[in-house]
């Protein structure tokens, strides 16, 4: 589908419409701030942190940071891909079964059902993975999480092959849709042929009447020709609609196929770099070198080598970019986790210098607490940013490829709002991990709306429209986000960058 510019309006109108669309996307993004913060507060409570504090001794601060970071990012990425694939399946089936007579109304239904399925799939996947991670940590600790993450990463390439195979098998369903359009086209051609024959017979009859010296038929003849002309125009209209529907179906289906292939590749390979980093760092921690300076050097070298190899690839793909970003984010989380523990040591040294000695056990407990707290806070924030960015990477291309700016922005916002209310209502049943994962899915749905608004900002024909859209985004996010200026100030640029990226 070709990129389009929005219809030219007056600058004032563009600014007003842009502000309204931006405010919708900003409001739903801001609305997720408070529930996410409350969930994070629950996850960082003293009782919840106890299992993590004990595991710092097992895998070390660096190992804990990389494990939690890689797990959080894997959960975010997997839930987004699950939602996109489910949405693509619904859209593909709907487009394949569309007839030429149901263009506009059916088109709205296609995007609405696909968006609802995608948001629901992302939220459900996030909740499931969140519950699974919480259960593994409580029962098997960080070593169990390391094994689970490793096995999940190993299984993703076979799942990648299976998903591609199943998608190709699904082409049979799409062929049925093409056959339906072909039958309609044949029926139109038969009707057109019959109409031509009927007109030819009428012309022959009139010629015979003239040769025999009869009348021309007068009013009856004019009525007959007017009727035949209307039938001919109706046949031409149906033929044009059928051709447009077939072309639109082929274009949309090709775009859906490309999107699915890219996201399946993304699912299979994007988590490998950060998982490798987590495995290496955690292994050093298990061997008793979790806080040693040499591990930091090994970690830095490993991250640099993997990033260099991926970025220098001759066949650079979207999953490589996101994989490098996830790996670097995991590295930053590990550094923050280690730094939090070192701050406790520095504080204890200052207190001892001031004549307030601290026991070694007390210092170690505080170190473990601060490291666990920082690991959870950093990992959850990065996962939220990842989810928002990946959602924007879906919403931006949808708007740019003429899926409809209002449909994408307002539809995604409504779905995200409904899911947010549902998650809040089901919070007791989901548990802390399930609620956290589900909220990440909701953030992804909100990211679709924000990404759509960001794409709209770049499609106006005048600067007032662009500035109005940006102002609406910022205003809506700050008002609904209770003026969390730092968080929102970081999230909006990330959403914009991903929305302007074309991974397809």
GROMACS .gro file of C-alpha atoms in nm:
model
  504
    1UNK     CA    1   0.000   0.000   0.000
    2UNK     CA    2   0.143   0.332  -0.100
    3UNK     CA    3   0.207   0.607   0.147
    4UNK     CA    4  -0.038   0.896   0.134
    5UNK     CA    5  -0.054   1.256   0.248
    6UNK     CA    6  -0.353   1.381   0.438
    7UNK     CA    7  -0.598   1.591   0.240
    8UNK     CA    8  -0.500   1.957   0.241
    9UNK     CA    9  -0.700   2.173   0.482
   10UNK     CA   10  -0.655   2.519   0.623
   11UNK     CA   11  -0.364   2.541   0.870
   12UNK     CA   12  -0.602   2.619   1.157
   13UNK     CA   13  -0.818   2.316   1.079
   14UNK     CA   14  -0.514   2.093   1.052
   15UNK     CA   15  -0.387   2.217   1.388
   16UNK     CA   16  -0.724   2.153   1.555
   17UNK     CA   17  -0.771   1.807   1.406
   18UNK     CA   18  -0.408   1.717   1.479
   19UNK     CA   19  -0.440   1.831   1.839
   20UNK     CA   20  -0.753   1.617   1.885
   21UNK     CA   21  -0.590   1.306   1.733
   22UNK     CA   22  -0.270   1.360   1.929
   23UNK     CA   23  -0.465   1.410   2.251
   24UNK     CA   24  -0.641   1.075   2.204
   25UNK     CA   25  -0.310   0.891   2.169
   26UNK     CA   26  -0.148   1.089   2.450
   27UNK     CA   27  -0.440   1.034   2.689
   28UNK     CA   28  -0.439   0.656   2.654
   29UNK     CA   29  -0.062   0.646   2.701
   30UNK     CA   30  -0.089   0.863   3.011
   31UNK     CA   31  -0.375   0.652   3.144
   32UNK     CA   32  -0.142   0.351   3.167
   33UNK     CA   33   0.110   0.535   3.387
   34UNK     CA   34  -0.069   0.507   3.721
   35UNK     CA   35  -0.168   0.135   3.694
   36UNK     CA   36   0.184   0.046   3.583
   37UNK     CA   37   0.338   0.240   3.872
   38UNK     CA   38   0.104   0.078   4.123
   39UNK     CA   39   0.189  -0.268   3.991
   40UNK     CA   40   0.560  -0.190   4.012
   41UNK     CA   41   0.517  -0.075   4.373
   42UNK     CA   42   0.351  -0.407   4.454
   43UNK     CA   43   0.629  -0.601   4.282
   44UNK     CA   44   0.898  -0.411   4.476
   45UNK     CA   45   0.737  -0.461   4.816
   46UNK     CA   46   0.949  -0.626   5.086
   47UNK     CA   47   0.776  -0.965   5.065
   48UNK     CA   48   0.803  -0.979   4.687
   49UNK     CA   49   1.172  -0.887   4.690
   50UNK     CA   50   1.273  -1.161   4.934
   51UNK     CA   51   1.318  -1.435   4.669
   52UNK     CA   52   1.526  -1.199   4.455
   53UNK     CA   53   1.740  -1.087   4.749
   54UNK     CA   54   1.827  -1.448   4.820
   55UNK     CA   55   1.910  -1.511   4.455
   56UNK     CA   56   2.164  -1.226   4.439
   57UNK     CA   57   2.395  -1.455   4.634
   58UNK     CA   58   2.349  -1.724   4.369
   59UNK     CA   59   2.392  -1.539   4.041
   60UNK     CA   60   2.545  -1.210   4.158
   61UNK     CA   61   2.425  -0.859   4.094
   62UNK     CA   62   2.523  -0.862   3.727
   63UNK     CA   63   2.359  -1.199   3.673
   64UNK     CA   64   2.042  -1.084   3.845
   65UNK     CA   65   2.024  -0.769   3.631
   66UNK     CA   66   2.080  -0.948   3.302
   67UNK     CA   67   1.837  -1.228   3.388
   68UNK     CA   68   1.553  -1.000   3.496
   69UNK     CA   69   1.620  -0.761   3.210
   70UNK     CA   70   1.630  -1.034   2.945
   71UNK     CA   71   1.318  -1.198   3.088
   72UNK     CA   72   1.122  -0.872   3.098
   73UNK     CA   73   1.221  -0.780   2.743
   74UNK     CA   74   1.149  -1.133   2.618
   75UNK     CA   75   0.803  -1.113   2.773
   76UNK     CA   76   0.737  -0.775   2.612
   77UNK     CA   77   0.862  -0.880   2.268
   78UNK     CA   78   0.681  -1.214   2.270
   79UNK     CA   79   0.349  -1.063   2.373
   80UNK     CA   80   0.370  -0.801   2.096
   81UNK     CA   81   0.449  -1.064   1.832
   82UNK     CA   82   0.166  -1.287   1.957
   83UNK     CA   83  -0.076  -0.997   1.924
   84UNK     CA   84   0.046  -0.903   1.577
   85UNK     CA   85   0.025  -1.260   1.446
   86UNK     CA   86  -0.326  -1.306   1.586
   87UNK     CA   87  -0.436  -0.973   1.435
   88UNK     CA   88  -0.282  -1.071   1.101
   89UNK     CA   89  -0.466  -1.403   1.104
   90UNK     CA   90  -0.801  -1.232   1.166
   91UNK     CA   91  -0.732  -0.964   0.904
   92UNK     CA   92  -0.616  -1.222   0.650
   93UNK     CA   93  -0.927  -1.436   0.686
   94UNK     CA   94  -1.154  -1.131   0.676
   95UNK     CA   95  -0.988  -0.988   0.365
   96UNK     CA   96  -0.991  -1.326   0.191
   97UNK     CA   97  -1.365  -1.370   0.242
   98UNK     CA   98  -1.456  -1.015   0.139
   99UNK     CA   99  -1.680  -0.968  -0.164
  100UNK     CA  100  -1.671  -0.667  -0.392
  101UNK     CA  101  -2.006  -0.544  -0.265
  102UNK     CA  102  -1.896  -0.505   0.096
  103UNK     CA  103  -1.602  -0.273   0.052
  104UNK     CA  104  -1.633   0.019   0.294
  105UNK     CA  105  -1.832  -0.142   0.575
  106UNK     CA  106  -1.636  -0.464   0.556
  107UNK     CA  107  -1.308  -0.270   0.556
  108UNK     CA  108  -1.400  -0.109   0.887
  109UNK     CA  109  -1.491  -0.449   1.028
  110UNK     CA  110  -1.161  -0.598   0.911
  111UNK     CA  111  -0.947  -0.339   1.089
  112UNK     CA  112  -1.167  -0.331   1.398
  113UNK     CA  113  -1.168  -0.709   1.443
  114UNK     CA  114  -0.794  -0.733   1.369
  115UNK     CA  115  -0.711  -0.458   1.618
  116UNK     CA  116  -0.927  -0.612   1.888
  117UNK     CA  117  -0.774  -0.955   1.831
  118UNK     CA  118  -0.421  -0.813   1.836
  119UNK     CA  119  -0.468  -0.618   2.158
  120UNK     CA  120  -0.639  -0.911   2.329
  121UNK     CA  121  -0.371  -1.155   2.212
  122UNK     CA  122  -0.091  -0.929   2.333
  123UNK     CA  123  -0.253  -0.878   2.673
  124UNK     CA  124  -0.335  -1.247   2.720
  125UNK     CA  125   0.014  -1.351   2.614
  126UNK     CA  126   0.172  -1.100   2.851
  127UNK     CA  127  -0.044  -1.216   3.140
  128UNK     CA  128   0.040  -1.583   3.072
  129UNK     CA  129   0.413  -1.518   3.053
  130UNK     CA  130   0.397  -1.300   3.365
  131UNK     CA  131   0.228  -1.575   3.565
  132UNK     CA  132   0.481  -1.830   3.436
  133UNK     CA  133   0.781  -1.613   3.528
  134UNK     CA  134   0.643  -1.544   3.876
  135UNK     CA  135   0.584  -1.914   3.937
  136UNK     CA  136   0.933  -2.012   3.815
  137UNK     CA  137   1.107  -1.752   4.034
  138UNK     CA  138   0.911  -1.850   4.345
  139UNK     CA  139   0.965  -2.223   4.300
  140UNK     CA  140   1.301  -2.256   4.126
  141UNK     CA  141   1.476  -1.923   4.175
  142UNK     CA  142   1.703  -1.748   3.928
  143UNK     CA  143   1.869  -2.071   3.817
  144UNK     CA  144   1.527  -2.203   3.718
  145UNK     CA  145   1.455  -1.879   3.535
  146UNK     CA  146   1.789  -1.910   3.356
  147UNK     CA  147   1.701  -2.261   3.239
  148UNK     CA  148   1.351  -2.154   3.136
  149UNK     CA  149   1.483  -1.856   2.940
  150UNK     CA  150   1.747  -2.071   2.771
  151UNK     CA  151   1.498  -2.342   2.674
  152UNK     CA  152   1.249  -2.084   2.548
  153UNK     CA  153   1.518  -1.922   2.333
  154UNK     CA  154   1.626  -2.259   2.191
  155UNK     CA  155   1.265  -2.350   2.109
  156UNK     CA  156   1.190  -2.026   1.924
  157UNK     CA  157   1.366  -2.117   1.593
  158UNK     CA  158   1.161  -2.441   1.557
  159UNK     CA  159   0.848  -2.243   1.646
  160UNK     CA  160   0.956  -1.991   1.381
  161UNK     CA  161   0.967  -2.269   1.121
  162UNK     CA  162   0.631  -2.409   1.238
  163UNK     CA  163   0.457  -2.072   1.227
  164UNK     CA  164   0.581  -2.006   0.874
  165UNK     CA  165   0.463  -2.351   0.767
  166UNK     CA  166   0.120  -2.297   0.922
  167UNK     CA  167   0.092  -1.957   0.758
  168UNK     CA  168   0.164  -2.109   0.418
  169UNK     CA  169  -0.102  -2.373   0.484
  170UNK     CA  170  -0.342  -2.088   0.558
  171UNK     CA  171  -0.307  -1.973   0.198
  172UNK     CA  172  -0.575  -2.229   0.114
  173UNK     CA  173  -0.823  -2.015   0.301
  174UNK     CA  174  -0.706  -1.705   0.119
  175UNK     CA  175  -0.739  -1.892  -0.212
  176UNK     CA  176  -1.105  -1.945  -0.134
  177UNK     CA  177  -1.145  -1.569  -0.117
  178UNK     CA  178  -0.977  -1.529  -0.454
  179UNK     CA  179  -1.205  -1.796  -0.598
  180UNK     CA  180  -1.508  -1.609  -0.467
  181UNK     CA  181  -1.393  -1.293  -0.642
  182UNK     CA  182  -1.322  -1.494  -0.958
  183UNK     CA  183  -1.675  -1.636  -0.950
  184UNK     CA  184  -1.816  -1.286  -0.912
  185UNK     CA  185  -1.608  -1.167  -1.205
  186UNK     CA  186  -1.726  -1.458  -1.421
  187UNK     CA  187  -2.086  -1.389  -1.325
  188UNK     CA  188  -2.047  -1.023  -1.423
  189UNK     CA  189  -1.892  -1.125  -1.755
  190UNK     CA  190  -2.183  -1.364  -1.824
  191UNK     CA  191  -2.434  -1.091  -1.740
  192UNK     CA  192  -2.250  -0.848  -1.968
  193UNK     CA  193  -2.247  -1.102  -2.254
  194UNK     CA  194  -2.619  -1.168  -2.212
  195UNK     CA  195  -2.693  -0.797  -2.211
  196UNK     CA  196  -2.496  -0.749  -2.534
  197UNK     CA  197  -2.682  -1.035  -2.697
  198UNK     CA  198  -3.015  -0.892  -2.586
  199UNK     CA  199  -2.927  -0.550  -2.729
  200UNK     CA  200  -2.811  -0.709  -3.054
  201UNK     CA  201  -3.144  -0.894  -3.087
  202UNK     CA  202  -3.337  -0.571  -3.022
  203UNK     CA  203  -3.135  -0.389  -3.289
  204UNK     CA  204  -3.205  -0.668  -3.542
  205UNK     CA  205  -3.576  -0.657  -3.460
  206UNK     CA  206  -3.585  -0.281  -3.513
  207UNK     CA  207  -3.406  -0.311  -3.845
  208UNK     CA  208  -3.660  -0.573  -3.962
  209UNK     CA  209  -3.945  -0.349  -3.857
  210UNK     CA  210  -3.801  -0.059  -4.055
  211UNK     CA  211  -3.750  -0.280  -4.363
  212UNK     CA  212  -4.109  -0.400  -4.338
  213UNK     CA  213  -4.228  -0.040  -4.317
  214UNK     CA  214  -4.343  -0.063  -3.954
  215UNK     CA  215  -4.311   0.207  -3.686
  216UNK     CA  216  -4.010   0.262  -3.464
  217UNK     CA  217  -4.186   0.183  -3.140
  218UNK     CA  218  -4.198   0.542  -3.015
  219UNK     CA  219  -4.209   0.573  -2.638
  220UNK     CA  220  -4.174   0.195  -2.580
  221UNK     CA  221  -3.852   0.193  -2.778
  222UNK     CA  222  -3.703   0.485  -2.580
  223UNK     CA  223  -3.799   0.319  -2.250
  224UNK     CA  224  -3.634  -0.007  -2.359
  225UNK     CA  225  -3.311   0.168  -2.458
  226UNK     CA  226  -3.302   0.366  -2.131
  227UNK     CA  227  -3.346   0.043  -1.935
  228UNK     CA  228  -3.067  -0.128  -2.127
  229UNK     CA  229  -2.838   0.173  -2.072
  230UNK     CA  230  -2.897   0.161  -1.697
  231UNK     CA  231  -2.824  -0.212  -1.695
  232UNK     CA  232  -2.503  -0.154  -1.890
  233UNK     CA  233  -2.393   0.115  -1.647
  234UNK     CA  234  -2.469  -0.114  -1.354
  235UNK     CA  235  -2.262  -0.392  -1.510
  236UNK     CA  236  -1.970  -0.153  -1.566
  237UNK     CA  237  -1.993  -0.034  -1.205
  238UNK     CA  238  -1.989  -0.391  -1.070
  239UNK     CA  239  -1.696  -0.481  -1.293
  240UNK     CA  240  -1.497  -0.184  -1.165
  241UNK     CA  241  -1.581  -0.267  -0.803
  242UNK     CA  242  -1.475  -0.627  -0.857
  243UNK     CA  243  -1.140  -0.524  -1.006
  244UNK     CA  244  -1.078  -0.275  -0.726
  245UNK     CA  245  -1.171  -0.532  -0.462
  246UNK     CA  246  -0.937  -0.791  -0.615
  247UNK     CA  247  -0.650  -0.543  -0.637
  248UNK     CA  248  -0.712  -0.421  -0.282
  249UNK     CA  249  -0.729  -0.778  -0.151
  250UNK     CA  250  -0.401  -0.869  -0.319
  251UNK     CA  251  -0.228  -0.553  -0.191
  252UNK     CA  252  -0.349  -0.591   0.167
  253UNK     CA  253  -0.272  -0.962   0.171
  254UNK     CA  254   0.082  -0.905   0.046
  255UNK     CA  255   0.136  -0.644   0.319
  256UNK     CA  256  -0.003  -0.878   0.586
  257UNK     CA  257   0.222  -1.160   0.464
  258UNK     CA  258   0.527  -0.934   0.482
  259UNK     CA  259   0.433  -0.817   0.831
  260UNK     CA  260   0.387  -1.173   0.958
  261UNK     CA  261   0.719  -1.291   0.813
  262UNK     CA  262   0.905  -0.999   0.970
  263UNK     CA  263   0.745  -1.049   1.311
  264UNK     CA  264   0.799  -1.426   1.308
  265UNK     CA  265   1.168  -1.363   1.235
  266UNK     CA  266   1.164  -1.103   1.512
  267UNK     CA  267   1.013  -1.355   1.756
  268UNK     CA  268   1.267  -1.623   1.674
  269UNK     CA  269   1.593  -1.430   1.673
  270UNK     CA  270   1.566  -1.093   1.849
  271UNK     CA  271   1.598  -1.243   2.198
  272UNK     CA  272   1.911  -1.447   2.126
  273UNK     CA  273   2.172  -1.171   2.187
  274UNK     CA  274   2.040  -1.069   2.530
  275UNK     CA  275   1.981  -1.431   2.631
  276UNK     CA  276   2.344  -1.514   2.549
  277UNK     CA  277   2.455  -1.220   2.764
  278UNK     CA  278   2.229  -1.335   3.050
  279UNK     CA  279   2.357  -1.694   3.030
  280UNK     CA  280   2.724  -1.592   3.033
  281UNK     CA  281   2.685  -1.341   3.316
  282UNK     CA  282   2.468  -1.571   3.529
  283UNK     CA  283   2.713  -1.858   3.478
  284UNK     CA  284   2.991  -1.643   3.622
  285UNK     CA  285   2.763  -1.560   3.913
  286UNK     CA  286   2.688  -1.927   3.984
  287UNK     CA  287   3.063  -1.994   3.985
  288UNK     CA  288   3.107  -1.724   4.251
  289UNK     CA  289   3.225  -1.433   4.036
  290UNK     CA  290   2.895  -1.242   4.024
  291UNK     CA  291   3.040  -0.912   4.143
  292UNK     CA  292   3.397  -0.944   4.018
  293UNK     CA  293   3.536  -0.668   3.796
  294UNK     CA  294   3.656  -0.922   3.539
  295UNK     CA  295   3.295  -1.026   3.473
  296UNK     CA  296   3.214  -0.668   3.386
  297UNK     CA  297   3.496  -0.665   3.131
  298UNK     CA  298   3.381  -0.996   2.981
  299UNK     CA  299   3.025  -0.864   2.964
  300UNK     CA  300   3.132  -0.545   2.791
  301UNK     CA  301   3.346  -0.734   2.536
  302UNK     CA  302   3.064  -0.982   2.469
  303UNK     CA  303   2.808  -0.707   2.411
  304UNK     CA  304   3.045  -0.517   2.183
  305UNK     CA  305   3.130  -0.824   1.972
  306UNK     CA  306   2.767  -0.932   1.927
  307UNK     CA  307   2.654  -0.576   1.843
  308UNK     CA  308   2.938  -0.538   1.591
  309UNK     CA  309   2.858  -0.866   1.417
  310UNK     CA  310   2.486  -0.787   1.393
  311UNK     CA  311   2.522  -0.427   1.281
  312UNK     CA  312   2.785  -0.516   1.020
  313UNK     CA  313   2.565  -0.787   0.868
  314UNK     CA  314   2.526  -0.754   0.491
  315UNK     CA  315   2.161  -0.860   0.524
  316UNK     CA  316   2.054  -0.630   0.806
  317UNK     CA  317   1.703  -0.696   0.935
  318UNK     CA  318   1.466  -0.532   1.181
  319UNK     CA  319   1.511  -0.807   1.440
  320UNK     CA  320   1.886  -0.738   1.444
  321UNK     CA  321   1.826  -0.373   1.532
  322UNK     CA  322   1.581  -0.455   1.811
  323UNK     CA  323   1.801  -0.744   1.925
  324UNK     CA  324   2.097  -0.506   1.965
  325UNK     CA  325   1.878  -0.256   2.149
  326UNK     CA  326   1.749  -0.528   2.382
  327UNK     CA  327   2.099  -0.653   2.449
  328UNK     CA  328   2.226  -0.303   2.527
  329UNK     CA  329   1.926  -0.243   2.752
  330UNK     CA  330   2.005  -0.567   2.936
  331UNK     CA  331   2.364  -0.451   2.979
  332UNK     CA  332   2.244  -0.116   3.121
  333UNK     CA  333   2.009  -0.294   3.364
  334UNK     CA  334   2.297  -0.511   3.482
  335UNK     CA  335   2.515  -0.205   3.535
  336UNK     CA  336   2.242  -0.027   3.731
  337UNK     CA  337   2.191  -0.337   3.946
  338UNK     CA  338   2.561  -0.358   4.027
  339UNK     CA  339   2.583   0.016   4.086
  340UNK     CA  340   2.292   0.008   4.334
  341UNK     CA  341   2.479  -0.242   4.550
  342UNK     CA  342   2.800  -0.042   4.529
  343UNK     CA  343   2.618   0.268   4.648
  344UNK     CA  344   2.524   0.082   4.966
  345UNK     CA  345   2.891  -0.003   5.025
  346UNK     CA  346   2.990   0.360   4.968
  347UNK     CA  347   2.719   0.478   5.208
  348UNK     CA  348   2.831   0.226   5.471
  349UNK     CA  349   3.192   0.343   5.440
  350UNK     CA  350   3.085   0.703   5.494
  351UNK     CA  351   2.881   0.601   5.800
  352UNK     CA  352   3.178   0.414   5.947
  353UNK     CA  353   3.398   0.718   5.887
  354UNK     CA  354   3.141   0.923   6.077
  355UNK     CA  355   3.156   0.682   6.373
  356UNK     CA  356   2.849   0.470   6.287
  357UNK     CA  357   2.984   0.119   6.223
  358UNK     CA  358   2.770  -0.126   6.022
  359UNK     CA  359   2.778  -0.504   6.045
  360UNK     CA  360   2.885  -0.696   5.738
  361UNK     CA  361   2.558  -0.891   5.733
  362UNK     CA  362   2.354  -0.571   5.747
  363UNK     CA  363   2.554  -0.422   5.460
  364UNK     CA  364   2.510  -0.737   5.253
  365UNK     CA  365   2.134  -0.742   5.318
  366UNK     CA  366   2.102  -0.380   5.213
  367UNK     CA  367   2.314  -0.444   4.906
  368UNK     CA  368   2.095  -0.735   4.800
  369UNK     CA  369   1.780  -0.530   4.865
  370UNK     CA  370   1.898  -0.232   4.662
  371UNK     CA  371   2.026  -0.451   4.380
  372UNK     CA  372   1.696  -0.640   4.357
  373UNK     CA  373   1.497  -0.318   4.376
  374UNK     CA  374   1.700  -0.153   4.101
  375UNK     CA  375   1.687  -0.463   3.880
  376UNK     CA  376   1.307  -0.479   3.896
  377UNK     CA  377   1.258  -0.106   3.849
  378UNK     CA  378   1.496  -0.080   3.555
  379UNK     CA  379   1.377  -0.400   3.385
  380UNK     CA  380   1.011  -0.307   3.413
  381UNK     CA  381   1.070   0.044   3.281
  382UNK     CA  382   1.274  -0.084   2.986
  383UNK     CA  383   1.011  -0.350   2.910
  384UNK     CA  384   0.743  -0.081   2.913
  385UNK     CA  385   0.948   0.133   2.674
  386UNK     CA  386   1.003  -0.170   2.450
  387UNK     CA  387   0.632  -0.254   2.447
  388UNK     CA  388   0.535   0.105   2.371
  389UNK     CA  389   0.793   0.130   2.094
  390UNK     CA  390   0.692  -0.198   1.929
  391UNK     CA  391   0.326  -0.097   1.948
  392UNK     CA  392   0.416   0.233   1.781
  393UNK     CA  393   0.608   0.038   1.515
  394UNK     CA  394   0.274  -0.123   1.425
  395UNK     CA  395   0.054   0.187   1.450
  396UNK     CA  396   0.285   0.415   1.253
  397UNK     CA  397   0.301   0.201   0.936
  398UNK     CA  398  -0.074   0.134   0.955
  399UNK     CA  399  -0.148   0.507   0.935
  400UNK     CA  400   0.119   0.575   0.675
  401UNK     CA  401  -0.019   0.299   0.453
  402UNK     CA  402  -0.367   0.454   0.451
  403UNK     CA  403  -0.538   0.220   0.695
  404UNK     CA  404  -0.714   0.528   0.835
  405UNK     CA  405  -0.573   0.764   1.094
  406UNK     CA  406  -0.890   0.800   1.303
  407UNK     CA  407  -0.960   0.427   1.291
  408UNK     CA  408  -0.611   0.336   1.411
  409UNK     CA  409  -0.569   0.607   1.675
  410UNK     CA  410  -0.918   0.609   1.824
  411UNK     CA  411  -0.973   0.235   1.780
  412UNK     CA  412  -0.647   0.139   1.951
  413UNK     CA  413  -0.716   0.386   2.231
  414UNK     CA  414  -1.066   0.246   2.293
  415UNK     CA  415  -0.940  -0.112   2.292
  416UNK     CA  416  -0.650  -0.026   2.524
  417UNK     CA  417  -0.889   0.154   2.760
  418UNK     CA  418  -1.123  -0.145   2.771
  419UNK     CA  419  -0.837  -0.386   2.832
  420UNK     CA  420  -0.698  -0.160   3.104
  421UNK     CA  421  -1.031  -0.169   3.285
  422UNK     CA  422  -1.049  -0.546   3.240
  423UNK     CA  423  -0.699  -0.602   3.377
  424UNK     CA  424  -0.779  -0.387   3.680
  425UNK     CA  425  -1.094  -0.589   3.742
  426UNK     CA  426  -0.914  -0.924   3.706
  427UNK     CA  427  -0.609  -0.819   3.909
  428UNK     CA  428  -0.684  -1.051   4.206
  429UNK     CA  429  -0.705  -1.353   3.977
  430UNK     CA  430  -0.399  -1.259   3.771
  431UNK     CA  431  -0.159  -1.207   4.060
  432UNK     CA  432   0.132  -0.966   4.054
  433UNK     CA  433   0.321  -1.130   3.768
  434UNK     CA  434   0.011  -1.184   3.557
  435UNK     CA  435  -0.107  -0.827   3.607
  436UNK     CA  436   0.237  -0.690   3.521
  437UNK     CA  437   0.250  -0.892   3.198
  438UNK     CA  438  -0.106  -0.798   3.106
  439UNK     CA  439  -0.036  -0.430   3.163
  440UNK     CA  440   0.262  -0.455   2.930
  441UNK     CA  441   0.019  -0.581   2.665
  442UNK     CA  442  -0.209  -0.284   2.732
  443UNK     CA  443   0.089  -0.050   2.696
  444UNK     CA  444   0.156  -0.210   2.356
  445UNK     CA  445  -0.203  -0.141   2.248
  446UNK     CA  446  -0.165   0.218   2.368
  447UNK     CA  447   0.159   0.235   2.169
  448UNK     CA  448  -0.036   0.159   1.850
  449UNK     CA  449  -0.247   0.469   1.915
  450UNK     CA  450   0.057   0.682   1.998
  451UNK     CA  451   0.242   0.552   1.692
  452UNK     CA  452  -0.056   0.635   1.473
  453UNK     CA  453  -0.068   0.990   1.612
  454UNK     CA  454   0.309   1.026   1.558
  455UNK     CA  455   0.269   0.916   1.196
  456UNK     CA  456  -0.016   1.164   1.147
  457UNK     CA  457   0.212   1.442   1.269
  458UNK     CA  458   0.439   1.380   0.972
  459UNK     CA  459   0.162   1.363   0.712
  460UNK     CA  460   0.007   1.708   0.744
  461UNK     CA  461   0.059   1.954   0.460
  462UNK     CA  462   0.149   2.241   0.698
  463UNK     CA  463   0.353   2.295   1.013
  464UNK     CA  464   0.052   2.394   1.229
  465UNK     CA  465  -0.094   2.047   1.177
  466UNK     CA  466   0.232   1.880   1.280
  467UNK     CA  467   0.284   2.103   1.582
  468UNK     CA  468  -0.080   2.068   1.685
  469UNK     CA  469  -0.055   1.688   1.680
  470UNK     CA  470   0.265   1.692   1.887
  471UNK     CA  471   0.109   1.937   2.132
  472UNK     CA  472  -0.197   1.712   2.165
  473UNK     CA  473   0.024   1.410   2.235
  474UNK     CA  474   0.222   1.588   2.503
  475UNK     CA  475  -0.081   1.753   2.663
  476UNK     CA  476  -0.290   1.434   2.675
  477UNK     CA  477  -0.001   1.226   2.810
  478UNK     CA  478   0.085   1.474   3.084
  479UNK     CA  479  -0.273   1.535   3.196
  480UNK     CA  480  -0.375   1.169   3.209
  481UNK     CA  481  -0.030   1.064   3.330
  482UNK     CA  482  -0.054   1.296   3.631
  483UNK     CA  483   0.237   1.507   3.506
  484UNK     CA  484   0.501   1.233   3.514
  485UNK     CA  485   0.722   1.459   3.308
  486UNK     CA  486   1.038   1.245   3.312
  487UNK     CA  487   0.868   0.916   3.223
  488UNK     CA  488   0.652   1.064   2.951
  489UNK     CA  489   0.938   1.276   2.823
  490UNK     CA  490   1.135   0.957   2.764
  491UNK     CA  491   0.847   0.755   2.622
  492UNK     CA  492   0.724   0.997   2.357
  493UNK     CA  493   1.055   1.020   2.164
  494UNK     CA  494   1.087   0.640   2.172
  495UNK     CA  495   0.733   0.601   2.038
  496UNK     CA  496   0.801   0.858   1.765
  497UNK     CA  497   1.125   0.692   1.652
  498UNK     CA  498   0.961   0.348   1.632
  499UNK     CA  499   0.653   0.491   1.460
  500UNK     CA  500   0.872   0.646   1.189
  501UNK     CA  501   1.064   0.319   1.143
  502UNK     CA  502   0.938   0.093   0.867
  503UNK     CA  503   1.015  -0.268   0.970
  504UNK     CA  504   0.808  -0.410   0.683
   0.00000   0.00000   0.00000
